[in-house]
Coordinates of C-alpha atoms in Angstrom, one line a residue:
M243 CA 78.4 76.4 91.2
G244 CA 79.7 78.0 88.1
E245 CA 81.3 76.2 85.4
K246 CA 84.9 76.9 85.1
K247 CA 86.7 76.6 81.8
E248 CA 90.5 77.6 82.4
L249 CA 92.6 77.3 85.7
N250 CA 95.0 80.6 86.1
N251 CA 94.0 84.2 87.2
V252 CA 91.7 84.8 84.0
L253 CA 88.8 82.2 83.7
V254 CA 85.6 82.1 81.9
Q255 CA 82.8 81.3 83.9
K256 CA 79.4 80.8 83.4
I257 CA 76.5 80.9 85.8
D258 CA 73.3 80.6 85.4
G259 CA 73.3 80.8 81.9
L260 CA 75.6 83.6 81.5
E261 CA 79.5 83.9 80.9
Y262 CA 82.0 86.3 82.5
L263 CA 85.6 86.8 82.3
V264 CA 86.9 86.5 85.7
A265 CA 90.2 88.0 86.9
N266 CA 91.6 87.8 90.3
A267 CA 92.3 90.7 92.4
N268 CA 96.2 90.5 92.0
T269 CA 96.1 89.7 87.9
S270 CA 97.9 92.2 86.4
L271 CA 96.3 94.2 83.0
D272 CA 98.5 92.3 80.8
E273 CA 97.0 88.9 81.6
I274 CA 93.9 89.9 81.2
E275 CA 94.5 91.7 77.3
Q276 CA 95.9 88.4 76.6
H277 CA 92.9 86.5 77.3
A278 CA 91.2 85.3 73.9
A279 CA 87.5 86.1 75.4
L280 CA 87.9 89.7 76.6
P281 CA 85.2 91.9 74.8
G282 CA 87.1 93.7 71.9
L283 CA 85.7 97.3 73.8
V284 CA 87.6 96.3 76.6
R285 CA 91.2 95.3 74.8
E286 CA 91.2 97.9 73.1
S287 CA 91.0 100.1 76.0
L288 CA 94.0 98.3 77.4
K289 CA 96.0 98.7 74.4
N290 CA 95.4 102.2 73.7
G291 CA 95.2 103.5 76.7
T292 CA 97.9 101.6 78.6
N293 CA 101.6 100.7 77.4
W294 CA 103.2 97.4 78.3
H295 CA 104.9 98.6 81.1
H296 CA 101.7 99.6 82.9
R297 CA 100.0 96.5 82.2
N298 CA 102.6 94.5 84.1
E299 CA 102.9 97.0 86.8
Y300 CA 99.1 97.6 87.0
T301 CA 97.0 94.8 88.9
V302 CA 93.1 94.9 89.0
E303 CA 92.9 96.0 92.2
K304 CA 95.2 98.8 91.8
S305 CA 94.0 100.3 88.7
L306 CA 90.7 100.1 90.2
L307 CA 91.4 101.6 93.4
S308 CA 93.5 104.3 91.7
P309 CA 91.0 104.9 88.4
S310 CA 93.0 107.5 87.0
L311 CA 96.1 105.2 85.9
A312 CA 94.2 103.2 83.8
Q313 CA 91.3 105.7 82.8
Q314 CA 90.3 103.9 79.5
W315 CA 90.4 100.5 80.9
V316 CA 87.7 101.4 83.9
A317 CA 86.0 103.4 81.5
A318 CA 85.4 100.1 79.6
L319 CA 84.5 98.3 82.7
L320 CA 82.0 100.7 83.4
A321 CA 80.5 100.7 79.5
V322 CA 80.3 96.8 79.8
G323 CA 78.8 96.7 83.5
A324 CA 81.4 94.8 85.2
T325 CA 81.2 93.5 88.5
L326 CA 83.1 92.6 91.7
E327 CA 83.3 90.3 94.4
F328 CA 84.9 91.1 97.7
E329 CA 86.6 88.6 100.2
D330 CA 83.5 88.9 102.7
G331 CA 81.5 87.4 99.9
A332 CA 79.8 90.8 99.1
K333 CA 79.2 91.8 95.3
A334 CA 78.8 95.1 93.6
E335 CA 79.7 97.0 90.4
V336 CA 82.5 98.7 89.4
V337 CA 80.3 102.1 89.8
D338 CA 79.6 101.3 93.1
L339 CA 83.4 100.6 94.0
L340 CA 84.3 104.3 92.0
V341 CA 81.6 106.1 94.3
R342 CA 82.3 104.4 97.3
R343 CA 79.0 103.3 97.9
G344 CA 77.9 100.4 100.0
I345 CA 81.7 99.0 99.6
R346 CA 83.4 97.1 102.3
G347 CA 86.3 94.6 102.3
K348 CA 89.1 93.4 100.1
I349 CA 88.7 92.9 96.4
K350 CA 88.9 89.0 95.8
S351 CA 87.7 89.2 91.8
L352 CA 86.6 91.5 88.8
W353 CA 83.4 89.9 86.6
I354 CA 83.5 91.1 82.8
P355 CA 80.3 90.2 81.4
L356 CA 80.7 88.4 77.9
D357 CA 77.4 90.0 76.3
D358 CA 77.4 89.2 72.3
K359 CA 74.5 91.5 71.9
L360 CA 76.6 94.8 73.7
I361 CA 78.1 97.0 71.1
G362 CA 80.8 99.2 72.4
G363 CA 82.0 102.4 70.9
E364 CA 85.0 104.8 72.1
S365 CA 86.3 108.2 71.1
H366 CA 88.5 111.0 72.8
V367 CA 90.6 113.8 72.1
S368 CA 94.2 114.1 73.5
M369 CA 97.1 116.2 72.8
T370 CA 99.3 113.7 71.4
P371 CA 98.3 110.2 70.2
G372 CA 100.3 108.8 73.3
D373 CA 98.9 110.5 75.6
V374 CA 96.2 109.9 78.8
P375 CA 93.2 111.6 76.7
I376 CA 91.8 114.9 77.6
V377 CA 88.0 113.5 77.3
S378 CA 86.8 110.3 76.3
A379 CA 83.8 109.0 76.0
T380 CA 83.2 105.1 76.0
V381 CA 80.2 103.6 75.2
G382 CA 78.1 100.5 76.1
L383 CA 74.9 99.8 74.0
V384 CA 72.2 96.8 73.5
L385 CA 69.5 96.9 71.6
N386 CA 66.2 94.9 70.6
G387 CA 65.6 95.4 67.3
D388 CA 66.0 99.4 67.2
Q389 CA 65.2 100.2 71.1
I390 CA 67.5 100.5 73.6
T391 CA 67.8 98.1 76.6
T392 CA 71.0 98.9 77.7
L393 CA 73.2 102.3 77.3
R394 CA 76.0 103.1 79.4
V395 CA 78.5 106.0 78.7
A396 CA 81.6 106.0 80.9
L397 CA 83.4 109.7 80.4
A398 CA 86.8 110.4 81.8
G399 CA 87.6 114.4 81.9
S400 CA 84.2 114.9 82.2
Y401 CA 83.9 115.6 85.9
K402 CA 86.1 116.1 88.9
E403 CA 86.6 112.1 89.5
S404 CA 89.2 110.8 86.6
V405 CA 86.6 108.4 85.3
R406 CA 82.4 108.3 85.8
L407 CA 79.5 106.9 84.6
S408 CA 76.9 109.5 83.2
P409 CA 73.7 109.5 84.8
A410 CA 72.1 111.3 82.0
T411 CA 71.4 107.9 80.1
D412 CA 68.5 106.6 82.3
G413 CA 65.7 108.5 80.4
F414 CA 66.4 106.6 76.8
I415 CA 66.0 103.3 77.7
G416 CA 63.3 101.9 75.8
K417 CA 63.3 104.6 73.2
K418 CA 64.2 103.9 69.6
L419 CA 67.5 104.5 68.5
N420 CA 68.0 106.7 65.2
E421 CA 69.8 109.9 64.4
D422 CA 68.1 112.6 66.1
L423 CA 68.1 110.2 69.4
L424 CA 71.8 110.1 69.0
Q425 CA 72.2 113.9 68.9
E426 CA 69.7 113.8 72.3
I427 CA 71.5 111.5 74.2
A428 CA 75.1 112.9 73.3
A429 CA 73.4 116.6 74.4
S430 CA 72.2 114.9 77.5
V431 CA 75.4 113.7 78.6
E432 CA 77.3 117.1 77.9
A433 CA 74.4 118.8 79.9
D434 CA 75.2 116.9 83.2
A435 CA 78.8 116.7 82.5
T436 CA 81.2 119.1 85.5
P437 CA 84.7 119.2 84.2
K438 CA 87.6 120.6 86.0
A439 CA 90.2 122.8 84.2
D440 CA 93.4 122.2 84.1
Y441 CA 96.3 123.0 81.7
R442 CA 95.0 120.7 78.8
G443 CA 92.0 122.1 78.7
S444 CA 89.3 124.8 80.0
E445 CA 86.4 123.5 81.5
E446 CA 84.2 125.0 78.5
Y447 CA 86.2 122.9 76.4
R448 CA 86.0 119.6 78.2
K449 CA 82.3 120.2 78.3
K450 CA 82.1 121.1 74.8
M451 CA 84.3 117.6 73.8
T452 CA 81.8 115.5 75.9
G453 CA 79.1 115.9 74.1
V454 CA 81.0 115.7 70.4
L455 CA 83.1 112.5 71.8
T456 CA 79.7 111.1 73.1
R457 CA 78.2 111.4 69.7
R458 CA 80.8 109.5 67.7
A459 CA 80.9 107.2 70.5
L460 CA 77.1 106.4 69.6
E461 CA 77.9 106.7 66.1
T462 CA 80.3 103.8 66.2
C463 CA 78.0 102.0 68.1
W464 CA 74.9 102.3 65.3
K465 CA 77.2 101.6 62.3
G466 CA 77.9 98.3 64.4
A467 CA 74.2 97.6 65.2
L468 CA 73.5 98.1 61.2
K469 CA 76.0 95.3 60.2

């Protein structure tokens, strides 16, 4: 059994020495945003990617089943490696739900890892400050010294799906992070992107910005690691 620290829709739970922020499927995003333990990257995604009205209207389940409603929030969950528990006891990563891989049943709860080693970074471009981003890159990075042990790049506006975890980062695990590698990662993520054009941006523009924004988000992480 996990060690519970609170009794409400959002609680901190410790299992096998690891801590998670756990939210029921019917919890509003506003309840989650207000929780003191919420990782900074996820909190910023809610504050900057949704307004108060939407945070009160959208539940965990609604936002995950329709990720276009709160793209930045879903991208942050992908970047930190959030997982789900279903009512039948099955568990899966949020990324599995988005691609409908091995998912069955109704969502019971969302589990957000509270990993103090994870460094987050986000960068986006939009038509106006309050608009939904045309393209965004959200990065979750864990280093052992200067060696990459975890690297997730969640993208919005870079694929036909509204939000997707880039598969182009796997080859960089174990490598030493430096300025040249930042560019290699960004170039690899850009090359994999297959955006769909709309009135806000052409395929070429979205693809180019995928690389630019990924590098910016990575630079934010790198600066955080150097502090």
